[in-house]
Every structure is written in structure tokens, then in C-alpha cells.
């Protein structure tokens, strides 16, 4: 089954200045002809539509069972892709407003549904549930999810979009759970198994751009995945691309499932085209996570989506009544791997300047195109996820204090700020209370308005050049391709349910508020954990110092280095330096995790040893970026940044305590014994950061800068944690993993023979 987006359809409204005028493609000319012969086209469409309908009803149902049902509120429920997605054609969708999705069955295009909303499991509501469902699951209101109450089977006929289907629906949960209420999630004793499917393919989401998006389930961003902490997620990822891919579940622990982490060359082989992989892992820890591609700069081109893990008793749950997820990202008019990366890693780019973005998108929409209506709720939780390839942002809402309550899946005591910074891959949750709106914006003030702006201000210090001069009309353009970057993104927060716009003109600076603070540093170290650490933080038992640097190699290309090593991996198509010939090798068909099993005593990495400058044993490497860490070691990592840019470093499978940074050195003493934990630390430009983590998960874990360009330039390493413990816990290479690697080898052999 081949499925694709339709480049003819303009799916989102975008400002005219965002894209350059493109040459008229053939399909535009065809469309013009069709518009001049509408009567004949209508007749033709009716005939073709009838044929497609018959073919669709009689199609091969190998992977297309339980397609479409309805519940008693008129929701249409799409199950054919494993989504259990709800949508209603007359609703505005605040997550992906205005998107229309298309799929082709047996290579025949047919419009299947509009306004894809939220990936969720649900039950047929009772009369007692109807009011609650209407409030909680209407797309303009809230993103919390319900779960099936029991297994059931019903034959339902649904008519929509001139197509009629009769099908059988059956839920797939194994334990019961009541629907969430405004006071928080209902408590259950056991998690459930949630089965989902993600199709990875290309779409063309914007009518004025000829750039294809790499998408999950034909939406941009990908559909939200939600679970309760402790649930088991079983996610089938099907690769419809013509190149290999993978999926990483950012922020998830992967305890006892290190092979499910999704890091190509580290924990798995890439998924070759027309193949699939089933990821199965526990939903933990709770909080705001996300999923994204982890190969060939996939997420730069759109392959990402939110992954929200709820607690059954949410901390701070009495502070808010509804939720919104906002994913902020860079937009590039050119493809990341085939067009931008060759320019970046090129001897002609002597300064190593990163590709500058062309725009900012939030939830797939450009500035002033995203409206969030909150007429039914005065207290809203916002989950902000920075999914950019490069940019760092300052976030604020005009006239409202932001009460931070979560940092990278760590709950905090409410910490009230005017604005905050968020670096790539970091997540911040805050709630707002509309009763706290500044008088300046109310009827008694100067700016009486029924809507205010949500601001995402890109931090100009991150860019190596004067990006402001790249805004049209390009008088001082100094870049090999035109950019359209406006560093101030404006979303609209509407109070009255009519999607009204602010009655004032947005200034270029963030309005100041009284009784708030501005966090001292990007990592927000002054925020305090909700759950106080009563047992203390363990003292470090090992040490590792890492120097971050960029300099030109012998081939004239500016690469990134950690302790003078630019990480290379044939599996990741990162071949900056020669691959090791013994010990741990760079092998497309033998991930590091597999090598830990097959040659646990022949990895070629020295054990930790005492070195000058540290009283603790220093973790050692093999000289190729692989570091051997003892089981349950408590490791202090000192990141010394010699670069003029800030770097967000992410550790797979773990959280770590941020002890201090050069922006806030006093934090080490002010918060001793109760440091904040995160999974992504922002290392200040020409500064340092000190973190501590416990190596309590045997396996291979990637530690890397999450700026995509820097990752591709080699700013990464891998922690090899206790091969002996991995074997002692019974880990083996699964037959599915072996088959996946064999399929990749077969694909590559076929490609190389062409």
C-alpha cells in the first residue's frame, strides 16, 4: 500500500512572504485547465470516485482491518493505520489546524479524512460520559486522553466524504480505566498494552513550497502519542521512504529494553525501505517527551511528534484544567540531508557556519497562523517542546506570568517567570491563569483585547552571522541561498472562543511583568523539584572531562570534536574519520549493543583509571568515541565548551543532575543535595556545565549535541555500560533484530549493484 500527501492541495494558510515565487510546475498548469472545464471534471471525478469507492470496500484487508467507526457523539474514529484517531470535519484542530490528510489504497488516491486530531485510545462513551467527553476531547479544548473500558465488538456503518463503510471495531486494552476528570487522572493498579502504527512517508504540507516533509502518519508534526506511566507501548514503525530510517523515543528510560532506543548504529540497524520494526517498551518516566527520527537529519525535515506520559495522580494537577502542546521548530526550504548538509560539511564553508533557518513553525504553522482558543478554560497547561534543528527560543505570553511546573519530565514546584529560554530538545511545562492577566490588556487598561500574543523569540546569539539582514528584500544577503527568517514568532491566544486576534500591534520586545523573575540560565536551575530528595544525591565515584571544539580537519571541512575525537559511524552515515579495525567497530549491520553481546571481553576499551587533576577514576575511551562505564557508576561529567555557541547535550535513556553551569556557578552550593534533573543540558557558549548521572542501565547509550548539524559533524560519543551486566541480565540479540539487519544488508547490496 502506497500512501502519500497531495502537493496540489494547500493545506495550511501561510503568509505570502514566507516562500519565494516558484516556477509553475506541471500540476499547476493541469489545475488551471481543470478549472476552465469544471463540468467535465465534475463528471469525471464522480465516475472515478465511484470506482475508487468500490475498490476501497473490496480492498485487501491484510493491514486494513477495523477501519472506520463512530461513537455516539458523532466522532469519526479512524483505526486502519493503528491510530484510533478522532476527527470531525467541522471542527478547528488546535494541534494541526487546517491539515487535511490523504491516503491511497491499492495505489488509487481517495480523500479519507480531514483535520486529523489526536492519537488516543478511547471507549464508546456512556450518557454520563458525554458532557465530559465533549469538553475534554473537542480539538479546541484539551489533549488529555481516555482509554477503553473493556473489550467490545460492534458492527457500525459510517457515512462520510461520500463513502460508506461497514466494519467491526474492537479495543485492545487489557485493564480498565475511567476517563480523566478535571481533578486529574484516575488511578489504576496496572498499566495496559497500547498498540499503535506509524507510517513513515513523505507529504507536501504547504501549497507554495516544493519541499517534501518526512512525516509520521501523513501529518506534520506527527500524531501525538499518549499513555499513562507504566503502560506498555507497542509501536509498529513502517518505512515507506526510499531510504532507511528509524525512530527515537526522546526522554524514555528504556529500562531492560536498550534495543528499543532507536539510535541507529548504537542500539539497532536502520529500518530499510518497505520494511518495519516493532518497538515495545514501558512508558516511563511520566511527563512531556517526544519522538523523532534519528538518522539522516530526518527530524529536521519534519519527522517528529509529541509523546505525553501522564501520571495517574499528576503533581500540580489542581493548578490547571486543560492542556496544550506546542512544538516549536526551524523550517528550512531545502532538504536537510541532500541539500543543506553537503553545503555545511564542505571545504568552501571555511567558518563552519550552520545553515540558517528560513522560518519558524509551531505545530506546523507559520507566524500569526496558529490560534489557540481557551474559552472553556481559564487555567491552561502548556507543554513546550523545542524540536528545532538549530534554534534556541525565548518563550513568553503577553500580559501573563508563566508558572513553570515541569522540566524535561521532571516535575517542579511552581516557579513564576516572565519568560524563559529553551534550547533544542528541551521541554518546559507551565500553566497560566487568565485571572492574572495584566490590567494593561483588560478593559480597564490601555489595550482592551480578547486575545494576546504567545511569543517565540529566536535567540540571535545562536547564529554565526547577522541573520536579520537575510529578511527580504535581501539587500545584504551573504548566503548561498535566500532565507526568509523572522526571529519573532507570534501565536495567538484567544479568550472568547471566536479565534479573535489581538487588538494591539506586537512590539519587538517582550512586555515586562511585575512579580515575576527571569531565570538566570537556560537550564532553569533555580526551579525546585516537586518531590524533594530525602535520601540525598549520591557522591560521584567516577569522572569524565569533555572538551567541546570545532576546527578544520585535513580535508578542509570544519568538524566537531569531543576530546579531539569527531564521532564517526558507518551506520549513521557519519564517516568523518577512519573506522576502527578492532575492538568495537563501525558496522552497519552490528550495532554497538550487539557487539557488547558478541565480544563482551574484546571491546578494546581501557577500564577507568586515576589521572592527574582528579581524585576519582576517569572513564576511558578507545579513541573513537566509545567510553566504558562500570555498572552503577556515579559519573561526574564536566563539559568544557570552547565554541562560541551554546550546545544542548542529550543523554539517551537517563536523567542527570545539573550541578552547575558557568552561567550559574553558585547553583552547586545553593542546591547541594537537591539539584534539578533533566535529560538535556544547555552548555553555555565559551562556558561549562557539570552534570552527574548513575549508570544503572547496561547497554549502549548515545550522548550528543542535539543541534542536528553538530551531531552530523561528529559532536557525539557512546557510553558502553557494563557488557557483563547486560549478559547477566539475560539480554540476547533478538531474531527480529537479526532479520532487520539482514534486510538492511540486502537492501544496501541491491542499491550498490545499480
XYZ file of C-alpha atoms in Angstrom:
754
model
C 0.000 0.000 0.000
C 1.500 3.285 -1.115
C 0.321 6.430 0.630
C 1.316 9.990 0.030
C 0.356 13.597 0.511
C -1.060 15.678 -2.291
C 1.187 18.550 -3.420
C -1.756 20.162 -5.223
C -3.608 20.875 -2.011
C -2.706 23.921 0.015
C -3.209 22.563 3.482
C -2.164 25.444 5.699
C -2.589 29.160 5.319
C 0.822 30.802 5.298
C 1.963 34.383 4.914
C 2.781 35.220 1.315
C 6.280 36.444 2.183
C 7.401 33.104 3.586
C 8.239 31.482 0.271
C 9.868 32.743 -2.913
C 7.859 32.612 -6.124
C 8.469 29.187 -7.614
C 8.291 28.233 -11.296
C 4.847 26.939 -12.147
C 5.039 23.107 -12.102
C 3.109 20.860 -14.464
C 0.379 20.151 -11.948
C -0.372 23.880 -11.649
C -0.941 24.084 -15.398
C -3.131 20.993 -15.231
C -5.121 22.540 -12.411
C -5.715 25.673 -14.480
C -7.082 23.562 -17.335
C -9.339 21.711 -14.904
C -10.698 24.965 -13.532
C -11.697 26.075 -17.053
C -13.561 22.817 -17.716
C -15.315 22.306 -14.424
C -18.406 20.498 -15.740
C -16.410 17.721 -17.389
C -14.106 17.459 -14.410
C -17.047 17.037 -12.023
C -18.469 14.213 -14.128
C -15.061 12.560 -14.341
C -14.497 12.857 -10.600
C -17.892 11.269 -9.860
C -17.101 8.302 -12.124
C -13.617 7.835 -10.741
C -14.861 8.308 -7.175
C -17.443 5.555 -7.650
C -14.759 3.181 -8.885
C -12.422 4.043 -6.043
C -15.216 3.514 -3.523
C -15.908 0.014 -4.852
C -12.189 -0.814 -4.903
C -11.753 0.585 -1.408
C -14.581 -1.506 0.084
C -13.210 -4.662 -1.555
C -9.560 -3.966 -0.880
C -7.042 -6.396 0.602
C -7.525 -6.153 4.369
C -4.230 -7.665 5.464
C -3.240 -4.475 7.308
C -6.520 -2.577 6.998
C -8.981 -4.067 9.475
C -11.419 -2.152 11.686
C -11.097 0.957 9.556
C -13.770 3.437 10.478
C -16.362 3.526 13.230
C -18.255 6.205 15.087
C -19.098 6.875 18.684
C -22.397 8.292 19.928
C -21.167 11.878 19.796
C -20.619 11.876 16.070
C -16.841 11.455 16.242
C -15.404 9.506 13.338
C -12.776 7.052 14.546
C -10.040 6.028 12.115
C -8.323 2.771 13.045
C -6.868 1.495 9.780
C -3.413 2.888 10.480
C -3.395 1.825 14.101
C -4.130 5.409 15.120
C -7.555 5.237 16.814
C -7.747 8.837 15.670
C -10.757 11.070 16.237
C -11.703 13.901 13.928
C -14.703 15.933 12.945
C -14.858 17.752 9.638
C -16.445 20.887 11.065
C -14.011 21.327 13.946
C -10.935 23.506 14.140
C -7.949 21.483 15.293
C -5.611 23.445 17.521
C -2.857 20.880 17.230
C -2.646 20.790 13.449
C -5.222 23.378 12.429
C -6.470 23.038 8.893
C -4.471 19.972 7.864
C -6.197 17.578 5.504
C -4.762 14.090 5.200
C -4.802 11.861 2.153
C -4.110 8.181 1.650
C -4.075 5.902 -1.360
C -5.437 2.366 -1.201
C -4.095 -0.009 -3.849
C -2.356 2.954 -5.489
C -5.666 4.824 -6.003
C -5.955 8.259 -4.403
C -9.016 8.919 -2.296
C -9.603 11.610 0.260
C -10.121 9.767 3.533
C -10.426 12.359 6.235
C -9.821 15.949 7.318
C -8.407 17.614 10.396
C -6.621 14.618 11.893
C -6.665 15.241 15.596
C -5.220 13.138 18.350
C -3.813 9.624 18.562
C -5.624 8.147 21.546
C -7.347 5.051 22.827
C -10.909 5.554 23.888
C -14.187 3.857 24.781
C -17.710 4.279 23.490
C -18.991 6.890 25.938
C -21.973 6.367 28.169
C -24.532 9.062 28.789
C -22.645 10.028 31.951
C -19.503 10.496 29.925
C -20.965 12.590 27.115
C -20.565 16.008 28.689
C -17.086 15.168 29.937
C -16.011 13.851 26.534
C -17.353 16.909 24.790
C -15.224 19.124 26.985
C -12.087 17.011 27.229
C -11.706 15.787 23.672
C -13.030 18.564 21.497
C -9.949 19.573 19.463
C -10.040 23.206 20.545
C -10.080 22.325 24.200
C -7.800 19.669 25.591
C -5.324 16.946 24.761
C -5.864 14.533 27.620
C -6.850 11.042 26.647
C -9.254 8.327 27.713
C -8.805 4.607 27.485
C -11.050 1.704 26.570
C -13.165 0.482 29.466
C -13.439 -3.042 28.175
C -13.021 -5.171 25.099
C -16.018 -4.962 22.826
C -17.074 -5.683 19.277
C -19.688 -3.712 17.394
C -20.761 -3.611 13.778
C -21.174 0.029 12.767
C -21.925 1.708 9.480
C -20.402 5.137 8.891
C -21.064 7.507 6.037
C -18.748 10.421 5.355
C -16.976 12.083 2.453
C -19.433 10.291 0.120
C -18.003 6.928 1.167
C -19.867 4.284 3.180
C -18.128 1.609 5.229
C -19.273 -1.241 7.418
C -16.698 -2.582 9.797
C -16.104 -4.118 13.192
C -14.281 -2.335 15.961
C -12.532 -3.916 18.885
C -10.437 -2.206 21.527
C -7.116 -3.676 22.558
C -6.599 -2.809 26.198
C -6.360 -5.357 28.954
C -7.324 -3.458 32.086
C -9.974 -0.923 32.910
C -9.606 2.790 33.450
C -12.115 5.582 33.885
C -11.916 8.727 31.845
C -9.857 11.598 33.206
C -11.627 14.300 35.160
C -10.709 17.903 35.758
C -9.086 16.923 39.039
C -6.558 14.618 37.388
C -6.078 11.124 36.027
C -7.962 8.209 37.557
C -5.790 5.737 39.430
C -5.460 2.166 38.171
C -3.224 -0.522 39.552
C -1.756 -1.876 36.330
C -0.642 -0.460 33.025
C -2.097 -1.584 29.718
C -0.610 -2.508 26.378
C -1.201 0.122 23.706
C -0.723 -0.875 20.070
C -0.083 1.862 17.519
C 1.243 2.118 13.984
C 3.344 4.887 12.445
C 3.764 5.064 8.672
C 6.908 6.993 7.719
C 6.466 8.659 4.343
C 6.661 11.994 2.552
C 3.986 14.654 2.223
C 3.809 18.171 0.784
C 2.010 20.139 3.510
C 2.268 23.651 2.038
C 0.911 24.693 -1.307
C 3.649 27.233 -2.036
C 6.591 25.022 -1.163
C 8.018 22.248 -3.290
C 9.738 20.692 -0.280
C 8.598 17.254 0.839
C 8.172 16.645 4.571
C 9.214 13.376 6.165
C 6.155 12.593 8.244
C 4.656 10.092 10.619
C 1.136 9.091 9.565
C 0.904 11.817 6.942
C 0.682 14.733 9.334
C 3.116 17.464 10.341
C 4.024 17.221 13.143
C 3.285 13.542 13.661
C 0.245 12.494 15.705
C 0.528 12.847 19.482
C 1.020 9.610 21.404
C -0.333 9.497 24.938
C -0.094 6.912 27.698
C -0.134 6.546 31.430
C 3.144 5.905 33.214
C 3.679 2.161 33.346
C 1.728 1.380 30.186
C 3.456 -0.755 27.564
C 3.746 0.957 24.187
C 3.891 -1.342 21.178
C 4.570 0.887 18.173
C 4.895 -0.549 14.696
C 7.044 1.735 12.525
C 6.631 1.074 8.798
C 9.172 2.696 6.485
C 7.513 3.891 3.269
C 10.533 6.009 2.277
C 13.082 5.020 -0.333
C 15.919 5.307 2.214
C 16.472 3.730 5.656
C 15.057 5.350 8.772
C 14.461 4.811 12.498
C 12.600 6.311 15.454
C 13.950 7.505 18.796
C 11.698 7.945 21.838
C 13.294 11.012 23.374
C 13.241 11.077 27.174
C 12.211 7.433 27.683
C 14.296 5.305 30.056
C 14.228 2.024 28.082
C 14.976 0.122 31.275
C 15.599 -3.531 30.269
C 14.824 -2.595 26.637
C 18.041 -0.901 25.438
C 17.442 -2.228 21.918
C 14.265 -0.107 21.658
C 16.038 3.267 21.956
C 16.091 3.862 18.202
C 19.659 5.120 17.811
C 20.967 3.736 14.525
C 24.346 2.053 14.835
C 24.127 2.244 18.624
C 21.103 0.104 19.514
C 19.729 -1.105 16.171
C 20.166 -1.384 12.447
C 18.269 1.140 10.360
C 14.855 0.115 9.030
C 15.300 -0.346 5.263
C 12.643 0.844 2.798
C 9.419 -1.191 2.670
C 10.338 -2.825 5.981
C 9.167 -2.301 9.528
C 10.175 -2.598 13.161
C 8.013 -3.089 16.214
C 9.182 -1.067 19.211
C 7.954 -2.322 22.577
C 8.835 -0.523 25.801
C 7.433 0.797 29.051
C 6.062 4.323 29.142
C 8.361 5.886 31.716
C 9.132 8.378 33.127
C 5.994 10.493 33.173
C 5.999 13.925 31.591
C 6.497 15.652 28.260
C 8.586 13.567 25.870
C 8.676 13.370 22.078
C 9.594 11.011 19.280
C 11.742 11.798 16.252
C 13.820 10.282 13.501
C 17.426 9.560 14.410
C 19.067 9.141 11.026
C 19.916 11.370 8.058
C 18.624 14.554 9.717
C 15.102 13.155 9.442
C 13.559 15.271 12.162
C 14.907 18.467 10.560
C 12.591 17.622 7.664
C 9.552 17.020 9.862
C 9.772 13.532 11.373
C 8.740 14.262 14.949
C 5.722 14.301 17.239
C 4.814 14.640 20.924
C 4.828 11.722 23.358
C 2.921 12.613 26.532
C 3.064 10.257 29.507
C 0.558 11.111 32.203
C 0.715 10.251 35.860
C -2.406 8.846 37.426
C -2.059 11.498 40.097
C -0.424 14.474 38.433
C 1.596 16.863 40.592
C 0.226 20.397 40.302
C -2.959 18.936 38.791
C -5.040 21.372 40.850
C -3.402 24.300 39.034
C -4.853 23.753 35.544
C -7.975 22.458 33.807
C -6.793 21.815 30.246
C -3.607 21.282 28.271
C -1.989 22.452 25.054
C 1.106 21.030 23.343
C 3.263 23.455 21.336
C 6.147 22.078 19.254
C 8.436 24.840 18.020
C 10.891 24.140 15.216
C 13.068 25.564 12.473
C 11.719 25.458 8.944
C 14.120 25.027 6.012
C 13.032 25.433 2.399
C 15.682 22.908 1.322
C 16.116 19.260 2.222
C 18.397 18.720 5.193
C 20.484 15.708 4.171
C 20.697 16.068 0.409
C 20.929 19.857 0.084
C 21.871 21.590 3.346
C 24.309 19.101 4.855
C 26.565 18.992 1.766
C 26.791 22.784 1.946
C 27.528 22.691 5.690
C 30.185 19.960 5.635
C 32.117 21.483 2.763
C 35.650 22.916 2.428
C 34.089 26.082 0.998
C 32.284 26.672 4.291
C 35.551 27.559 5.986
C 33.924 29.067 9.092
C 31.654 26.106 9.651
C 28.524 28.267 9.545
C 25.372 26.274 10.179
C 22.517 26.542 7.656
C 20.244 29.361 8.765
C 16.540 28.519 9.001
C 14.034 30.125 6.659
C 11.196 30.406 9.156
C 9.842 29.215 12.497
C 6.927 26.805 12.738
C 4.842 25.905 15.776
C 2.611 22.853 15.420
C 3.234 23.027 11.684
C 2.020 26.635 11.297
C 3.874 29.815 10.494
C 3.791 33.046 12.459
C 0.349 34.521 13.192
C -1.332 31.455 11.659
C -1.772 29.452 14.881
C -4.700 30.405 17.116
C -5.395 28.715 20.440
C -8.881 29.261 21.815
C -9.355 28.851 25.562
C -12.948 29.996 26.045
C -13.843 26.952 28.145
C -10.861 27.122 30.466
C -9.163 29.871 32.444
C -6.233 27.762 33.633
C -4.204 26.076 30.925
C -1.093 23.936 30.993
C 1.263 24.470 28.055
C 3.784 21.769 27.173
C 6.540 23.407 25.100
C 8.858 21.137 23.096
C 11.828 22.552 21.176
C 12.124 20.315 18.115
C 14.362 22.697 16.164
C 17.455 21.591 14.302
C 19.389 24.622 15.456
C 17.474 27.427 17.155
C 17.036 28.360 20.784
C 13.988 30.399 21.819
C 12.708 32.750 24.486
C 9.075 31.956 25.304
C 6.522 34.368 26.802
C 2.829 35.300 26.688
C 1.866 38.962 26.679
C 0.385 40.100 29.983
C 0.544 36.710 31.721
C 3.007 35.226 34.211
C 4.199 31.711 33.389
C 4.224 29.206 36.249
C 6.795 26.536 35.344
C 5.873 23.066 36.646
C 7.975 20.645 34.557
C 11.449 20.483 33.023
C 12.315 17.519 30.785
C 9.894 15.123 32.526
C 10.830 16.349 35.990
C 8.009 17.937 37.971
C 8.835 21.159 39.786
C 7.231 23.368 42.368
C 5.524 26.264 40.564
C 8.218 28.755 39.575
C 6.834 32.033 38.257
C 8.692 33.742 35.430
C 8.132 36.469 32.869
C 9.784 34.384 30.147
C 12.253 31.533 29.804
C 14.781 30.167 27.320
C 14.518 26.710 25.829
C 17.293 25.028 23.865
C 16.996 22.284 21.270
C 15.342 19.078 22.602
C 14.436 20.602 25.967
C 10.852 20.600 27.240
C 9.190 23.043 29.610
C 5.660 22.882 31.015
C 3.985 25.888 32.580
C 0.462 26.895 33.413
C -1.251 30.241 33.035
C -4.257 31.655 34.871
C -6.246 34.162 32.849
C -7.379 35.851 36.058
C -3.771 37.055 36.344
C -3.849 38.901 33.024
C -2.166 42.274 33.401
C -4.566 45.189 33.686
C -2.777 46.705 30.716
C -4.578 44.178 28.491
C -8.012 44.297 30.110
C -10.973 46.580 29.667
C -9.661 48.854 32.420
C -6.303 49.188 30.727
C -4.968 50.765 27.571
C -5.055 47.625 25.428
C -8.521 46.202 25.869
C -8.346 42.950 23.915
C -9.892 39.494 23.697
C -6.624 37.891 22.594
C -2.892 38.215 23.297
C 0.270 37.010 21.609
C 2.291 33.942 22.534
C 5.894 34.743 21.626
C 8.740 32.531 20.482
C 11.764 34.798 20.073
C 14.702 33.091 18.397
C 17.925 33.943 20.218
C 20.127 35.756 17.735
C 23.290 34.902 19.671
C 22.960 31.326 18.417
C 23.547 32.315 14.798
C 27.063 32.717 13.412
C 26.057 35.601 11.139
C 23.760 38.626 11.136
C 20.572 36.780 10.335
C 18.386 39.879 10.485
C 19.838 41.049 7.180
C 18.535 37.932 5.453
C 14.937 39.057 5.708
C 13.592 40.242 2.341
C 14.439 42.258 0.268
C 17.928 40.766 0.872
C 19.923 43.975 0.411
C 22.830 42.469 2.330
C 22.373 38.816 1.517
C 25.603 36.899 2.129
C 24.384 33.333 1.962
C 24.327 30.786 -0.875
C 20.535 30.582 -0.759
C 17.851 33.093 0.247
C 16.348 32.916 3.717
C 13.092 34.400 4.978
C 13.785 34.232 8.676
C 11.839 36.397 11.087
C 13.221 35.700 14.583
C 9.937 36.650 16.286
C 7.164 34.063 16.007
C 3.672 35.045 17.156
C 0.892 32.623 18.022
C -2.481 33.913 19.157
C -4.138 33.073 22.470
C -7.851 33.855 22.113
C -10.120 34.159 25.156
C -13.616 34.281 23.686
C -13.819 31.186 21.505
C -14.130 33.121 18.248
C -10.467 32.920 17.241
C -10.187 36.672 17.649
C -6.881 38.426 17.083
C -5.148 40.862 19.442
C -6.329 44.446 19.089
C -2.812 45.774 19.588
C 0.333 45.707 17.492
C 3.007 43.346 18.749
C 6.185 45.086 19.799
C 9.576 43.624 19.019
C 10.391 43.248 22.717
C 8.719 41.076 25.329
C 6.458 43.165 27.598
C 7.690 43.202 31.193
C 5.555 41.948 34.086
C 5.685 42.677 37.770
C 6.068 39.961 40.415
C 7.935 37.657 38.065
C 11.574 36.762 37.507
C 13.705 35.936 34.512
C 15.576 32.656 35.015
C 19.301 33.101 35.479
C 20.174 30.438 32.927
C 18.677 28.357 30.139
C 18.580 25.226 32.297
C 16.376 26.995 34.897
C 18.413 25.614 37.794
C 16.560 27.759 40.331
C 13.378 25.738 39.807
C 12.960 23.252 42.625
C 11.907 19.599 42.202
C 8.322 18.892 43.228
C 9.461 15.776 45.048
C 12.218 16.766 47.425
C 15.187 14.421 47.562
C 15.072 12.912 51.051
C 17.890 10.405 50.575
C 20.380 12.836 49.058
C 22.198 12.711 45.755
C 24.920 10.039 45.573
C 28.513 11.209 45.553
C 30.408 10.780 42.311
C 32.536 7.647 42.018
C 33.930 8.329 38.522
C 34.856 11.373 36.478
C 34.951 12.407 32.834
C 36.065 15.707 31.352
C 34.937 16.513 27.812
C 36.209 19.396 25.690
C 33.811 20.669 23.011
C 35.612 22.095 19.987
C 35.239 22.816 16.274
C 38.179 23.041 13.893
C 39.147 22.291 10.322
C 40.317 18.772 9.506
C 42.891 17.686 6.948
C 40.251 17.555 4.209
C 39.344 21.201 4.780
C 35.981 20.502 6.421
C 35.082 22.042 9.774
C 34.151 19.135 12.069
C 33.043 18.935 15.710
C 35.121 17.221 18.376
C 34.780 15.835 21.891
C 38.244 15.355 23.404
C 39.746 15.651 19.912
C 37.526 12.887 18.504
C 34.919 13.522 15.828
C 32.465 10.653 16.165
C 32.093 8.527 13.051
C 29.643 5.766 12.277
C 29.068 3.985 9.000
C 25.618 3.046 10.263
C 24.752 6.719 10.773
C 26.404 7.780 7.502
C 28.793 9.857 9.647
C 32.158 8.971 8.120
C 34.464 11.770 9.167
C 37.420 9.646 10.293
C 38.652 6.114 9.517
C 36.647 3.421 11.303
C 38.322 1.280 13.999
C 39.570 -2.073 12.739
C 39.447 -3.937 16.055
C 37.577 -3.798 19.341
C 34.264 -2.007 18.788
C 34.000 -1.416 15.062
C 31.803 0.792 12.902
C 29.469 -1.733 11.312
C 26.146 -1.018 9.611
C 24.935 -4.497 10.459
C 26.260 -4.855 14.006
C 25.099 -2.068 16.346
C 27.231 -1.346 19.393
C 24.664 -3.069 21.598
C 25.023 -6.252 19.557
C 28.811 -6.076 19.756
C 28.557 -5.843 23.546
C 26.946 -9.290 23.386
C 29.112 -10.961 20.736
C 32.512 -9.755 22.008
C 31.958 -8.527 25.549
C 35.565 -9.288 26.525
C 37.129 -7.875 23.377
C 35.831 -4.322 23.154
C 39.245 -2.687 23.198
C 38.296 -0.002 25.740
C 40.502 0.525 28.822
C 38.953 0.448 32.274
C 38.712 3.681 34.294
C 41.934 4.840 35.919
C 43.255 7.641 38.106
C 44.589 10.552 36.088
C 46.189 13.870 37.078
C 43.690 16.505 38.157
C 41.060 14.154 39.599
C 40.893 12.041 42.730
C 38.275 9.849 41.057
C 38.936 7.210 38.401
C 38.496 8.736 34.947
C 36.269 6.949 32.439
C 38.341 5.902 29.412
C 37.642 5.574 25.695
C 39.016 3.587 22.783
C 39.991 6.772 20.959
C 36.942 6.511 18.671
C 34.307 7.986 20.985
C 33.295 4.812 22.859
C 33.572 5.145 26.657
C 33.441 2.137 29.002
C 31.376 2.822 32.135
C 31.097 0.369 35.076
C 27.653 -0.739 36.165
C 26.039 1.624 38.709
C 28.940 4.061 38.440
C 28.048 7.600 39.565
C 29.758 9.729 36.938
C 30.517 13.435 37.091
C 30.851 14.857 33.571
C 32.480 18.248 33.100
C 31.627 19.749 29.700
C 34.108 22.460 28.713
C 32.788 24.412 25.736
C 35.481 26.186 23.704
C 32.953 27.121 20.998
C 31.188 30.477 20.691
C 27.763 28.804 20.517
C 25.609 27.204 23.207
C 25.248 23.415 22.931
C 22.325 21.275 24.160
C 23.688 17.846 25.147
C 21.252 14.960 25.482
C 21.900 11.600 27.176
C 19.783 8.729 25.912
C 17.998 6.543 28.453
C 18.860 8.609 31.532
C 18.248 11.744 33.515
C 21.133 13.549 35.149
C 21.520 16.138 37.846
C 22.742 19.509 36.622
C 25.085 20.568 39.386
C 26.094 23.958 37.971
C 26.998 25.869 34.822
C 29.247 28.834 34.096
C 26.045 30.919 33.877
C 25.070 29.873 37.403
C 28.112 28.514 39.263
C 26.542 29.187 42.672
C 23.919 26.530 41.983
C 26.394 23.842 43.083
C 26.342 25.221 46.623
C 22.855 26.718 46.780
C 21.097 23.488 45.853
C 23.527 20.858 47.149
C 21.692 17.601 47.754
C 18.673 18.682 45.697
C 19.832 19.589 42.198
C 17.346 19.715 39.345
C 17.370 16.768 36.920
C 16.991 16.970 33.151
C 17.949 14.836 30.144
C 19.241 17.747 28.038
C 21.712 20.297 29.393
C 22.461 23.578 27.644
C 26.213 24.207 27.853
C 26.866 27.986 27.704
C 28.970 29.464 24.913
C 32.645 29.601 25.937
C 31.491 28.210 29.265
C 30.970 24.920 31.070
C 28.407 22.623 32.630
C 28.798 19.986 35.312
C 26.346 17.072 35.404
C 26.082 13.777 37.308
C 24.313 10.564 36.325
C 24.008 6.993 37.563
C 24.956 4.315 35.011
C 22.290 1.876 36.195
C 21.179 0.666 32.753
C 23.533 -1.749 30.974
C 23.669 -1.062 27.269
C 24.970 1.388 24.664
C 23.777 4.967 25.184
C 24.372 7.912 22.895
C 25.441 11.269 24.371
C 25.373 14.051 21.808
C 24.696 17.658 20.972
C 21.093 17.820 19.798
C 21.727 20.521 17.212
C 21.337 18.382 14.104
C 24.196 19.996 12.202
C 26.614 19.458 15.084
C 25.517 15.848 15.536
C 26.182 15.258 11.831
C 29.568 16.936 12.226
C 30.594 14.430 14.898
C 29.659 16.060 18.220
C 28.705 12.778 19.880
C 30.001 9.791 21.835
C 28.642 6.493 23.132
C 28.686 5.193 26.689
C 29.214 1.426 26.794
C 27.744 0.470 30.160
C 28.803 -2.899 31.616
C 28.632 -5.615 28.929
C 28.943 -8.181 31.727
C 25.833 -6.895 33.487
C 23.988 -6.831 30.165
C 24.727 -10.544 29.710
C 23.993 -11.305 33.369
C 20.501 -9.852 32.919
C 19.918 -12.262 30.052
C 19.994 -9.857 27.136
C 20.292 -11.557 23.743
C 20.114 -10.329 20.164
C 16.546 -10.993 19.070
C 15.691 -12.776 15.853
C 13.752 -9.682 14.782
C 16.882 -7.559 15.128
C 18.905 -10.080 13.154
C 16.301 -10.119 10.394
C 16.225 -6.310 10.310
C 20.000 -6.143 9.879
C 19.843 -8.817 7.175
C 17.118 -6.866 5.374
C 19.242 -3.714 5.523
C 22.235 -5.610 4.156
C 20.131 -6.989 1.330
C 18.814 -3.506 0.516
C 22.280 -1.960 0.505
C 23.649 -4.733 -1.680
C 20.861 -4.159 -4.176
C 21.446 -0.409 -4.152
C 25.184 -0.786 -4.648
C 24.635 -3.075 -7.628
C 22.655 -0.436 -9.519
